[in-house]
Amino acid sequence: MFEASIDPTQPKAELYKDLAASLCAVLDGEPDPIANLANASALLAQALTRINWCGFYLLRGPDLVLGPFQGKPACVRIAMGRGVCGTAAARGQTLVVPDVNAFPGHIACDEASRSEIVVPILEDGRLRGVLDVDAPEPDRFDTEDRSGLEDFVRTLVPRVRWSSLVNA
Ligand code: SME
């Protein structure tokens, strides 16, 4: 079994490089998509400091449905266009929310959450779901986190069999 040794205190550019490399190592040779998303969320939780939730919502039918994650139990179903997740999914664009209380329609799953980033998961232009990361402090995610997490999703996309997870 691969052992990830990511130093969470290193500069963000290196941290996210290590994270993408560890993701490749963790997923290497494993075809099961649930196992791979579960390990991807565990890797994020291990590497990122000052977060309280990280994981996936997968597009299933018309809704985003809770997938593998790390953190407190969360709301299961989010309609497209609702909350931070549904808005990022509908726009097909990353959303960085420095203050969740100032985001109209924010869905509070863990009351500790103060800021949030949601990265859409697109495979050949087709929406498969989102990556959601929450933090217990305002303004946790900067432009380096944004590009690092977008890179994480880009690394993840070709390594997961999305078609067997989501409704076509
Ligand atoms: N806050 C999200 C809901 C998911 S939880 O944060 C895990 C939203 O507004 O879409």
Coordinates of C-alpha atoms and ligand atoms in Angstrom, one line a residue:
M1 CA 0.0 0.0 0.0
F2 CA 1.3 3.4 -0.9
E3 CA 2.2 5.6 2.1
A4 CA 1.8 9.3 1.4
S5 CA 4.3 11.6 3.1
I6 CA 3.1 15.1 2.3
D7 CA 4.5 17.9 4.5
P8 CA 1.4 20.1 5.1
T9 CA 3.5 23.0 6.2
Q10 CA 5.6 23.4 3.0
P11 CA 4.9 26.3 0.6
K12 CA 1.6 25.8 -1.3
A13 CA 3.2 25.4 -4.7
E14 CA 5.2 22.4 -3.5
L15 CA 2.4 21.1 -1.4
Y16 CA 0.0 20.9 -4.4
K17 CA 2.8 19.4 -6.6
D18 CA 3.3 16.7 -3.9
L19 CA -0.5 16.2 -3.6
A20 CA -0.9 15.6 -7.4
A21 CA 2.1 13.2 -7.4
S22 CA 0.7 11.3 -4.4
L23 CA -2.7 11.1 -6.0
C24 CA -1.2 9.4 -9.0
A25 CA 0.7 6.9 -6.8
V26 CA -2.4 6.2 -4.7
L27 CA -4.7 5.5 -7.7
D28 CA -2.1 3.7 -9.8
G29 CA -3.5 0.4 -11.1
E30 CA -6.8 0.5 -9.2
P31 CA -9.9 0.6 -11.4
D32 CA -12.6 0.9 -8.7
P33 CA -14.0 4.4 -8.8
I34 CA -15.4 4.5 -5.2
A35 CA -12.1 3.3 -3.7
N36 CA -10.2 5.9 -5.8
L37 CA -12.5 8.8 -4.7
A38 CA -12.3 7.6 -1.1
N39 CA -8.5 7.6 -1.2
A40 CA -8.5 11.0 -3.0
S41 CA -10.6 12.6 -0.2
A42 CA -8.4 11.0 2.5
L43 CA -5.2 12.3 0.8
L44 CA -6.7 15.9 0.7
A45 CA -7.6 15.6 4.4
Q46 CA -4.1 14.5 5.2
A47 CA -2.4 17.2 3.1
L48 CA -4.5 20.3 3.8
T49 CA -4.4 22.1 7.2
R50 CA -7.2 24.3 8.5
I51 CA -10.1 22.5 6.8
N52 CA -13.1 20.7 8.4
W53 CA -14.6 18.9 5.4
C54 CA -13.4 17.7 1.9
G55 CA -15.0 15.4 -0.5
F56 CA -17.1 14.8 -3.6
Y57 CA -20.6 15.3 -4.8
L58 CA -21.4 13.3 -7.9
L59 CA -23.9 14.1 -10.6
R60 CA -26.6 11.5 -10.5
G61 CA -29.7 12.2 -12.5
P62 CA -30.6 15.9 -12.0
D63 CA -28.9 16.2 -8.6
L64 CA -25.5 16.3 -7.0
V65 CA -25.4 13.3 -4.6
L66 CA -22.9 12.9 -1.7
G67 CA -19.9 10.8 -2.6
P68 CA -16.7 9.8 -0.7
F69 CA -15.6 12.5 1.8
Q70 CA -13.8 13.2 5.1
G71 CA -15.6 15.2 7.8
K72 CA -19.0 15.3 9.5
P73 CA -22.0 13.7 7.9
A74 CA -23.3 16.1 5.2
C75 CA -26.4 16.8 3.2
V76 CA -26.9 14.1 0.7
R77 CA -28.6 15.7 -2.3
I78 CA -28.0 19.2 -3.8
A79 CA -30.1 20.4 -6.7
M80 CA -28.2 21.9 -9.7
G81 CA -27.9 25.7 -9.1
R82 CA -28.4 25.4 -5.3
G83 CA -25.8 26.3 -2.7
V84 CA -22.1 26.8 -3.5
C85 CA -21.8 23.2 -5.0
G86 CA -24.8 23.5 -7.2
T87 CA -23.8 27.0 -8.4
A88 CA -20.3 25.9 -9.3
A89 CA -21.6 22.8 -11.0
A90 CA -24.2 24.8 -13.0
R91 CA -21.6 27.4 -14.1
G92 CA -18.9 24.8 -14.7
Q93 CA -16.5 27.1 -12.9
T94 CA -14.6 27.0 -9.6
L95 CA -16.2 29.1 -6.8
V96 CA -14.1 30.5 -4.0
V97 CA -16.3 31.7 -1.2
P98 CA -14.4 33.7 1.5
D99 CA -17.4 34.0 3.8
V100 CA -20.1 31.4 3.4
N101 CA -22.5 33.5 5.5
A102 CA -22.4 36.2 2.8
F103 CA -23.2 33.6 0.0
P104 CA -26.9 33.6 -0.7
G105 CA -28.3 30.1 -0.6
H106 CA -25.2 28.6 1.0
I107 CA -26.1 25.1 2.4
A108 CA -24.7 24.7 5.9
C109 CA -23.8 21.1 6.5
D110 CA -21.2 21.6 9.2
E111 CA -21.9 24.7 11.2
A112 CA -18.1 25.2 11.7
S113 CA -17.6 26.0 8.0
R114 CA -16.7 29.7 7.4
S115 CA -15.2 29.5 3.9
E116 CA -15.4 27.1 1.0
I117 CA -14.0 26.2 -2.4
V118 CA -15.9 24.1 -5.0
V119 CA -14.2 22.8 -8.2
P120 CA -16.4 21.3 -10.9
I121 CA -15.3 17.9 -12.2
L122 CA -15.5 18.0 -16.0
E123 CA -14.6 15.0 -18.2
D124 CA -14.4 15.9 -21.9
G125 CA -16.6 18.9 -21.1
R126 CA -19.2 16.7 -19.4
L127 CA -20.1 17.5 -15.8
R128 CA -19.4 14.5 -13.5
G129 CA -19.6 16.2 -10.1
V130 CA -17.7 18.6 -7.8
L131 CA -14.9 18.6 -5.3
D132 CA -15.9 20.6 -2.2
V133 CA -13.5 21.7 0.6
D134 CA -14.7 23.6 3.6
A135 CA -12.6 25.5 6.2
P136 CA -13.5 26.6 9.8
E137 CA -12.0 30.1 9.2
P138 CA -12.9 32.9 6.8
D139 CA -10.9 33.4 3.6
R140 CA -9.0 30.1 3.9
F141 CA -8.6 29.6 0.1
D142 CA -6.4 31.8 -2.0
T143 CA -5.4 31.7 -5.7
E144 CA -2.7 29.1 -5.0
D145 CA -5.3 26.8 -3.4
R146 CA -7.6 27.4 -6.3
S147 CA -5.0 26.4 -8.9
G148 CA -3.7 23.6 -6.8
L149 CA -7.1 22.1 -6.3
E150 CA -8.0 22.6 -10.0
D151 CA -4.8 20.7 -10.8
F152 CA -5.8 18.0 -8.3
V153 CA -9.1 17.5 -10.1
R154 CA -7.4 17.6 -13.5
T155 CA -5.1 14.8 -12.3
L156 CA -8.1 12.9 -10.9
V157 CA -10.4 13.0 -13.9
P158 CA -8.6 10.5 -16.2
R159 CA -8.0 8.1 -13.3
V160 CA -11.6 7.5 -12.3
R161 CA -14.3 5.6 -14.3
W162 CA -16.9 8.3 -13.9
S163 CA -19.3 6.6 -16.3
S164 CA -19.9 3.8 -13.8
L165 CA -20.6 6.3 -11.0
V166 CA -22.9 8.8 -12.6
N167 CA -26.1 8.4 -14.5
A168 CA -25.4 8.9 -18.2
Ligands
SME1 N1 -21.9 24.2 1.7 C1 -22.2 23.4 0.5 C2 -22.9 22.1 0.9 C3 -22.0 20.9 1.0 S1 -21.2 20.9 2.5 O1 -20.4 22.1 2.7 C4 -20.3 19.6 2.7 C5 -23.1 24.2 -0.5 O2 -23.5 25.3 -0.1 O3 -23.3 23.8 -1.6

